[in-house]
Coordinates of C-alpha atoms in Angstrom, one line a residue:
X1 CA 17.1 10.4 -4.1
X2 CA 13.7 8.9 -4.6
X3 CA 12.1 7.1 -1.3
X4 CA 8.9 5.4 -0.2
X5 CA 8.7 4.2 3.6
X6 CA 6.1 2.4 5.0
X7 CA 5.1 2.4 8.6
X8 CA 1.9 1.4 10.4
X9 CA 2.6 -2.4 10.7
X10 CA 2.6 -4.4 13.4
X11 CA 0.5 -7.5 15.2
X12 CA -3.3 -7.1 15.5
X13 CA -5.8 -9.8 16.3
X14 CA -8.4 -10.7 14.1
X15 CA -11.4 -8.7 13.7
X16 CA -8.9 -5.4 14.2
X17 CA -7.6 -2.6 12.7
X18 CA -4.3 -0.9 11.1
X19 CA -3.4 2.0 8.6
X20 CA -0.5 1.6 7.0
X21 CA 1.5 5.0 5.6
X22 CA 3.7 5.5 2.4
X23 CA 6.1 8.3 3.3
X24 CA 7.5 9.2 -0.5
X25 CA 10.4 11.9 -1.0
X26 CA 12.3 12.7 -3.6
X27 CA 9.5 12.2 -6.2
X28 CA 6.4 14.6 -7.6
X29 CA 4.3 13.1 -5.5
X30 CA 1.0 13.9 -7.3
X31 CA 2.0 12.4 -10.7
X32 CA 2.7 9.0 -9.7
X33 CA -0.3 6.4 -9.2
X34 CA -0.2 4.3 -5.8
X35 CA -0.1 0.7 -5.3
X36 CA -0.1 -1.5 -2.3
X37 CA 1.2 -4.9 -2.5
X38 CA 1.6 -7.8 -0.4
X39 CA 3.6 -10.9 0.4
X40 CA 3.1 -13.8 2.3
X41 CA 6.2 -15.9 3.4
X42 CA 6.6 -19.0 0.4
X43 CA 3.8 -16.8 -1.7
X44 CA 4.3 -14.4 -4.5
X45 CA 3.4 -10.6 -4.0
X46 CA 0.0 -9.6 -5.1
X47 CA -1.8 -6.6 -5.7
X48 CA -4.4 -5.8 -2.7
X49 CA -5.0 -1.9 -3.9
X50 CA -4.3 1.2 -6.3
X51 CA -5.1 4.5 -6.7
X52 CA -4.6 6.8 -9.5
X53 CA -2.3 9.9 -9.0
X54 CA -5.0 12.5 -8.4
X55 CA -6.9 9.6 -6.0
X56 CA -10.1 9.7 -8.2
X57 CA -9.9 6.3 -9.6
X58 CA -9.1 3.3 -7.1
X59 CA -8.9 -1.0 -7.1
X60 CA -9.1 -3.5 -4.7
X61 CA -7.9 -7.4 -4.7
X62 CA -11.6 -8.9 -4.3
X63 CA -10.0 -10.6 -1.1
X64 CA -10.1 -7.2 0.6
X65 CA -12.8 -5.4 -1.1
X66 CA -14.8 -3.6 1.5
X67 CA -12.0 -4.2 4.3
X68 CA -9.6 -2.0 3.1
X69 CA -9.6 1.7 1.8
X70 CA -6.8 3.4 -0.3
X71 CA -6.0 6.7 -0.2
X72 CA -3.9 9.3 -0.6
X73 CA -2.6 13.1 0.2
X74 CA -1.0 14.8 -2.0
X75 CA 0.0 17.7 -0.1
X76 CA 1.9 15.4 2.7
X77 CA 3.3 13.3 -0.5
X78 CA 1.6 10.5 1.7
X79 CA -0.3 6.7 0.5
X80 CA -2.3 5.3 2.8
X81 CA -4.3 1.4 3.7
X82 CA -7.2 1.5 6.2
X83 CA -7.3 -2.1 7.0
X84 CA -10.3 -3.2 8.8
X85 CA -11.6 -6.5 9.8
X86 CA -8.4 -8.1 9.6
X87 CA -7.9 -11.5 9.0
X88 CA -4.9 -14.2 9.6
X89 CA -4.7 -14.4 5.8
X90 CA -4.2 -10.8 5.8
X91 CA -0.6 -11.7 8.1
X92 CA 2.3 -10.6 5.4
X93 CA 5.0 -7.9 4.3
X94 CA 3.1 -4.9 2.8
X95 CA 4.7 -3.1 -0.2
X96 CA 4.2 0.4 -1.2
X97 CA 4.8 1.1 -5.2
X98 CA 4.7 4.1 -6.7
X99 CA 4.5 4.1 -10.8
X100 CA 4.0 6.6 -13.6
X101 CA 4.3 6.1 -17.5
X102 CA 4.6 10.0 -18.3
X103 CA 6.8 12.3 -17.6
X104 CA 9.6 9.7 -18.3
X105 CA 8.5 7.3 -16.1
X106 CA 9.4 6.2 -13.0
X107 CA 8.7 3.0 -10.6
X108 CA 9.8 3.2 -7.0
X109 CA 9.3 0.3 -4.1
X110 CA 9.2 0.7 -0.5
X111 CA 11.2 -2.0 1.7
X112 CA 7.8 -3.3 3.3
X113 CA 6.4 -3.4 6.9
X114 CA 4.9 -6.5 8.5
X115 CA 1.6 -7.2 9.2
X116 CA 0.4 -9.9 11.5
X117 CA -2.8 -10.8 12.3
X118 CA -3.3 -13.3 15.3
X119 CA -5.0 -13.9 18.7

């Protein structure tokens, strides 16, 4: 059984910090790429990072672009999101995705954790 858990979320006032965590099981870790995602309420979900499967290749939204930093670790089967700087536009449910298009595929969401940023 294939799952991704999020954790890390919480409130934080502007100007702070959070790292959110993808916990994935059930999956070959290492040959899926990683993707966070966000949504605020009455918004759609957006992309705000990626990373490829072996973590050498990485995006960022331009609205977090030097804020944020993906990662990974492939031996804990474990995404990461250093979020720094936060701001109030930041405040929304963060997804974890993980996708591959070989090895038959596969595309696997996490159920989200909340962030909110406000003083």
């Amino acid at each position: 059984q294939v799952q991704l858990v999020e954790s890390g979320g919480g409130l934080v006032q502007p100007g702070g910090s959070l790292t959110l965590s993808c916990a994935a099981s059930g999956v070959d870790f290492s040959t899926y790429a990683v993707t966070w995602y966000r949504q605020a309420p009455g918004k759609v979900r957006n992309l705000v990072a990626s990373i490829s499967s072996t973590g050498g290749i990485t995006n960022y939204a331009s609205s977090v672009k030097g804020r944020f930093t993906i990662s990974r670790d492939n031996v804990k089967n474990t995404g990461y999101l250093q979020m720094n700087s936060l701001k109030p536009e930041d405040t929304a449910v963060y997804y974890c995705n993980a996708r591959r298009l070989i090895l038959g595929g596969g595309n696997y969401w996490g159920h989200g954790t909340q962030v909110t940023v406000s003083s």
